[in-house]
């Protein structure tokens, strides 16, 4: 699931030329525990997915795909806990910088260990057969998942680019050997788009390091994977919806994301993404209705561990766009009352609530909120915006 740079799953058969004591790299995919784990994964039921993948890994200890499935679930669980799967973080270039997230060191160690294990298993295959497309694909995924952790959690985005190129090279090699191996186009498509969309100075230095990108080619690859029946299709569609949203192609993004909400109605991230696209498109009324539906479904227990503060914040922003200041304020307040709200969204909710307090004439309370927002992270964009209203009240 995006923002990963490769899916652990694969759907194109490949031949294995290794001995019987090293099972074929796709045997784990036929295991019922793997299929159950994938279903849990796309419902954001991470603990259940991890338990299933651990069972599968024990049955297939030499299978790099089994390790990658487990690695992907462990990584996604940590990213979700850290609120790092919220696509609004990736809808602009701000995610390239920022401070490292408060990761769990034990989880970090496990991610590194699993990534190393999967890569080693793939390398053992490649020693026997350098053209083993399944092993090349699995190694590229392991490298990509490891680097996703570095870029997103540790914020070492630019140092990770060179390592990401190794993952991309593995998957380009897969396509050279087997052009119909569609899953490999996911990582290449994401990499092409991300590099191609960076600001010119960053793209220039990346080019000097031999790292190139092309936004158009990246989107084409993601469309191809998304339209396929391969198991990487949902990941490709989520990445595609985000990138189309960045390109202000809201109609196309909405069409793509609605295929995901139809296929995975219990997935909280897909549901809120539909509302996010509507909000960014300027359709505040429909966005507010979409956020309200997600909030109702969350209260009905449709989703596993929903981050409701993201819904109330999006609803507040939409109501604000409709000029409903009091209702917007109430939802900013609901966001602030959430015990699980991340620092970034709390600061933005403080800023939003201060602005709405200004609009309804509560200047003294607004000033307190502006100061609270600044104190939370003085160097942030939200703090800079808040400072601008210390000497004058916010107005629409």
XYZ file of C-alpha atoms in Angstrom:
396
model
C 0.000 0.000 0.000
C 1.403 3.365 -0.984
C 3.795 5.019 0.049
C 5.766 1.859 -0.385
C 8.042 1.425 -3.357
C 7.043 -2.099 -4.222
C 4.455 -4.728 -3.422
C 5.461 -7.951 -1.719
C 2.950 -9.840 -3.833
C 3.374 -11.071 -7.371
C 1.081 -12.796 -9.830
C 3.182 -13.799 -12.814
C 4.395 -17.402 -12.784
C 8.128 -17.925 -12.926
C 10.288 -21.015 -13.196
C 12.717 -21.947 -10.494
C 15.988 -23.707 -11.287
C 17.049 -24.318 -7.718
C 17.262 -27.577 -5.856
C 14.365 -29.099 -3.949
C 15.623 -27.967 -0.532
C 15.106 -24.368 -1.665
C 11.392 -24.190 -2.570
C 10.214 -22.068 -5.485
C 9.756 -18.404 -4.560
C 6.017 -18.389 -5.267
C 4.978 -21.428 -3.230
C 4.026 -19.290 -0.234
C 1.460 -17.493 -2.374
C -0.545 -20.716 -2.615
C -0.662 -21.022 1.173
C -4.124 -20.193 2.660
C -2.399 -18.212 5.416
C -0.864 -15.921 2.782
C -4.204 -15.313 1.097
C -5.807 -14.634 4.475
C -2.938 -12.322 5.392
C -3.374 -10.286 2.214
C -7.098 -9.899 2.906
C -6.341 -8.654 6.421
C -3.630 -6.348 5.079
C -6.031 -4.554 2.740
C -8.517 -4.149 5.580
C -5.753 -2.555 7.717
C -6.002 -5.464 10.172
C -2.268 -5.518 10.678
C -1.985 -7.806 13.690
C -4.019 -10.516 11.965
C -2.022 -10.079 8.748
C 1.282 -10.361 10.622
C 0.130 -13.533 12.394
C -0.883 -15.110 9.065
C 2.375 -14.153 7.357
C 4.411 -15.469 10.278
C 2.682 -18.833 9.872
C 3.419 -18.822 6.156
C 7.055 -17.889 6.707
C 7.518 -20.860 9.044
C 6.117 -23.162 6.370
C 8.332 -21.647 3.642
C 11.533 -20.491 5.388
C 13.527 -20.230 2.128
C 10.949 -18.182 0.277
C 11.860 -14.475 -0.050
C 8.243 -13.695 -0.951
C 7.070 -15.080 2.405
C 9.552 -12.822 4.199
C 8.541 -9.809 2.097
C 4.868 -10.305 2.930
C 5.723 -10.206 6.632
C 8.074 -7.257 6.133
C 5.385 -5.292 4.316
C 2.820 -5.901 7.068
C 5.235 -4.934 9.873
C 6.248 -1.783 8.005
C 2.687 -0.749 7.190
C 1.586 -1.259 10.775
C 4.360 1.051 11.986
C 3.639 3.676 9.318
C -0.052 3.619 10.187
C 0.733 3.986 13.896
C 2.906 6.994 13.060
C 0.158 8.483 10.865
C 2.584 8.306 7.946
C 0.058 6.727 5.567
C -1.993 9.918 5.401
C -1.755 10.968 1.762
C -2.006 14.686 2.572
C 1.614 14.379 3.697
C 2.625 13.423 0.153
C 0.414 15.811 -1.813
C 3.216 18.404 -1.836
C 7.009 18.407 -1.537
C 7.053 18.939 2.223
C 7.554 15.240 2.862
C 11.069 15.532 1.382
C 12.165 17.343 4.526
C 11.015 17.469 8.127
C 12.024 15.724 11.302
C 12.363 11.995 11.848
C 9.246 10.319 13.210
C 9.178 8.782 16.724
C 9.657 5.213 15.583
C 9.720 2.140 17.790
C 13.373 0.942 17.824
C 12.311 -2.700 18.177
C 10.112 -2.410 15.103
C 12.941 -0.706 13.236
C 15.281 -3.583 14.077
C 12.724 -6.102 12.892
C 12.182 -4.261 9.612
C 15.932 -4.183 8.952
C 16.288 -7.865 9.854
C 13.434 -8.959 7.610
C 14.652 -6.848 4.690
C 18.139 -8.321 5.028
C 16.750 -11.853 5.270
C 14.596 -11.487 2.143
C 17.502 -10.002 0.182
C 19.831 -12.818 1.272
C 17.331 -15.492 0.230
C 16.944 -13.810 -3.148
C 20.731 -13.561 -3.540
C 21.114 -17.289 -2.871
C 18.821 -17.934 -5.833
C 20.610 -15.443 -8.023
C 23.942 -17.182 -7.361
C 22.454 -20.282 -8.960
C 20.593 -18.449 -11.709
C 21.318 -14.731 -12.329
C 18.241 -14.551 -14.577
C 15.767 -15.780 -11.947
C 13.077 -13.127 -12.403
C 11.237 -14.051 -9.202
C 14.415 -13.648 -7.151
C 15.230 -10.333 -8.835
C 11.709 -9.104 -8.165
C 11.798 -10.240 -4.516
C 15.178 -8.581 -3.917
C 13.931 -5.333 -5.433
C 10.870 -5.381 -3.172
C 12.967 -6.071 -0.055
C 15.298 -3.202 -0.908
C 12.372 -0.929 -1.687
C 10.551 -1.635 1.574
C 13.724 -1.048 3.564
C 14.297 2.269 1.827
C 10.672 3.293 2.302
C 11.296 3.105 6.034
C 14.436 5.241 5.717
C 12.761 7.894 3.577
C 9.438 8.154 5.414
C 10.351 7.510 9.044
C 14.007 8.533 9.272
C 13.549 11.330 6.694
C 16.730 10.328 4.855
C 14.974 10.819 1.528
C 17.844 11.972 -0.635
C 20.393 9.459 0.736
C 17.777 6.788 0.034
C 17.506 7.693 -3.642
C 20.691 5.931 -4.654
C 19.599 2.800 -2.818
C 16.177 3.061 -4.444
C 17.913 3.000 -7.797
C 19.200 -0.502 -6.979
C 15.601 -1.646 -6.401
C 14.529 -0.052 -9.656
C 17.419 -1.705 -11.502
C 16.310 -5.108 -10.193
C 12.802 -4.580 -11.525
C 13.968 -3.149 -14.838
C 16.062 -6.296 -15.210
C 12.915 -8.353 -14.510
C 11.068 -6.574 -17.331
C 14.000 -7.017 -19.693
C 13.875 -10.771 -19.053
C 10.101 -11.060 -18.865
C 8.140 -8.042 -20.213
C 4.779 -9.458 -19.047
C 5.877 -9.370 -15.387
C 3.546 -6.436 -14.734
C 4.116 -6.203 -10.969
C 7.642 -4.921 -11.605
C 6.230 -1.768 -13.177
C 4.826 -0.598 -9.830
C 8.173 0.288 -8.256
C 9.555 1.673 -11.531
C 6.435 3.778 -12.045
C 6.547 5.271 -8.534
C 10.276 5.945 -8.811
C 9.881 7.638 -12.204
C 7.085 9.871 -10.983
C 8.728 10.871 -7.678
C 12.053 11.766 -9.326
C 10.358 13.456 -12.266
C 8.217 15.635 -9.982
C 11.004 16.887 -7.707
C 11.998 20.570 -7.909
C 14.582 21.255 -10.605
C 17.611 21.695 -8.277
C 16.916 18.364 -6.572
C 16.265 16.673 -9.922
C 19.534 18.116 -11.266
C 21.623 16.702 -8.441
C 19.781 13.376 -8.669
C 20.632 13.296 -12.373
C 24.303 13.870 -11.603
C 24.118 10.781 -9.392
C 22.648 8.797 -12.282
C 19.071 8.904 -11.014
C 16.482 9.958 -13.575
C 12.710 10.179 -13.655
C 9.835 10.871 -15.989
C 6.408 11.787 -14.600
C 4.518 10.797 -17.735
C 6.159 7.367 -17.917
C 5.572 6.857 -14.209
C 1.845 7.519 -14.549
C 1.604 5.267 -17.609
C 3.212 2.386 -15.729
C 0.922 2.863 -12.737
C -2.153 2.922 -14.979
C -1.001 -0.365 -16.540
C -0.449 -2.070 -13.192
C -3.665 -0.630 -11.762
C -5.765 -1.955 -14.644
C -4.208 -5.410 -14.443
C -5.380 -8.348 -12.338
C -2.040 -8.654 -10.549
C -1.833 -8.349 -6.780
C 0.067 -5.073 -7.021
C -2.979 -3.456 -8.631
C -4.405 -1.862 -5.435
C -1.013 -0.381 -4.508
C -0.635 1.033 -8.008
C -4.096 2.579 -7.918
C -3.476 4.218 -4.555
C -0.206 5.715 -5.778
C -1.896 6.766 -9.009
C -4.762 8.499 -7.176
C -2.268 10.462 -5.075
C -0.139 11.476 -8.054
C -3.176 12.508 -10.095
C -4.287 14.571 -7.123
C -0.879 16.267 -7.069
C -1.313 17.035 -10.759
C -4.749 18.567 -10.044
C -6.400 15.907 -12.215
C -9.126 15.468 -9.668
C -11.691 13.791 -11.899
C -9.246 11.046 -12.866
C -8.043 10.682 -9.277
C -11.610 10.307 -8.039
C -12.369 7.668 -10.657
C -9.326 5.659 -9.606
C -9.892 5.900 -5.862
C -13.527 4.856 -6.207
C -12.398 1.547 -7.689
C -10.536 1.009 -4.413
C -13.420 1.951 -2.117
C -15.687 -0.374 -4.095
C -13.212 -3.261 -3.859
C -12.190 -2.654 -0.223
C -15.160 -1.010 1.575
C -13.606 -1.686 4.999
C -10.340 0.118 4.211
C -10.271 3.399 6.137
C -7.419 4.892 4.110
C -9.181 4.367 0.786
C -12.426 5.803 2.174
C -10.832 8.988 3.470
C -8.851 9.408 0.257
C -12.086 9.822 -1.697
C -13.042 12.676 0.630
C -9.541 14.173 0.357
C -9.743 14.286 -3.434
C -13.156 15.965 -3.300
C -11.828 18.556 -0.836
C -8.749 19.352 -2.893
C -10.875 19.704 -6.012
C -12.769 22.559 -4.330
C -15.990 20.562 -3.991
C -16.442 21.393 -0.316
C -20.086 20.275 -0.084
C -19.481 16.773 -1.484
C -16.246 16.497 0.496
C -18.080 17.327 3.745
C -20.682 14.669 2.945
C -17.934 12.121 2.199
C -16.096 12.870 5.463
C -19.393 12.587 7.350
C -19.988 9.127 5.822
C -16.517 7.978 6.819
C -17.071 9.298 10.346
C -20.400 7.465 10.607
C -18.857 4.214 9.322
C -15.995 4.593 11.795
C -18.480 4.913 14.659
C -20.333 1.844 13.359
C -17.118 -0.185 13.530
C -16.753 -0.687 9.775
C -13.021 0.112 9.821
C -10.184 -1.379 11.840
C -8.536 1.233 14.087
C -9.614 4.339 12.104
C -7.704 7.574 12.700
C -10.874 9.573 13.290
C -8.946 12.802 13.894
C -8.050 12.806 10.202
C -11.751 12.683 9.364
C -12.784 15.459 11.729
C -9.925 17.630 10.480
C -10.891 17.086 6.837
C -14.521 17.769 7.707
C -13.503 20.994 9.472
C -11.552 22.134 6.416
C -14.515 21.385 4.139
C -17.014 23.176 6.384
C -14.653 26.118 6.525
C -14.632 26.177 2.719
C -18.422 26.392 2.854
C -18.261 29.345 5.262
C -19.736 27.340 8.176
C -17.334 28.746 10.760
C -19.005 27.439 13.933
C -19.320 23.876 12.598
C -15.747 24.021 11.343
C -14.585 25.151 14.790
C -16.407 22.248 16.448
C -14.626 19.755 14.206
C -11.220 21.379 14.740
C -11.938 21.040 18.465
C -12.879 17.373 18.018
C -9.543 16.844 16.272
C -7.676 18.412 19.187
C -9.518 16.212 21.673
C -8.346 13.020 19.974
C -5.695 11.307 22.137
C -4.077 9.738 19.056
C -3.753 12.896 16.926
C -0.203 13.354 15.626
C 1.712 16.548 16.335
C 1.400 17.823 12.755
C -2.388 17.540 12.636
C -2.781 18.972 16.159
C -0.835 22.045 15.132
C -2.904 22.519 11.987
C -6.100 22.056 14.013
C -4.904 24.687 16.511
C -4.310 27.100 13.644
C -7.688 26.338 12.087
C -9.546 26.722 15.366
C -7.796 30.050 16.019
C -8.850 31.331 12.620
C -12.464 30.280 13.169
C -12.446 31.909 16.611
C -11.314 35.101 14.899
C -14.155 34.852 12.387
C -16.829 34.490 15.072
C -15.363 37.351 17.114
C -13.510 35.590 19.935
C -10.192 37.368 19.447
C -8.655 36.686 22.883
C -9.235 32.939 22.587
C -7.917 33.051 19.028
C -4.674 34.678 20.183
C -4.141 31.938 22.756
C -4.578 29.301 20.041
C -2.182 31.084 17.676
C 0.473 31.121 20.401
C -0.164 27.421 21.155
C 0.235 26.564 17.467
C 3.520 28.500 17.260
C 4.915 26.897 20.413
C 4.192 23.390 19.144
C 6.707 23.701 16.286
C 8.084 27.240 15.787
C 9.848 26.372 12.526
C 6.833 24.908 10.725
C 4.728 26.466 7.986
C 1.706 26.433 10.302
C 3.654 28.462 12.890
C 4.667 30.952 10.230
C 1.014 31.352 9.210
C -0.068 31.750 12.844
C 2.457 34.565 13.420
C 0.834 36.495 10.603
C -2.415 36.733 12.581
C -0.975 37.847 15.914
C -1.355 41.496 14.920
C -4.495 41.212 12.817
C -7.489 38.862 12.994
C -8.089 36.265 10.332
C -10.841 36.977 7.831
C -12.203 34.972 4.933
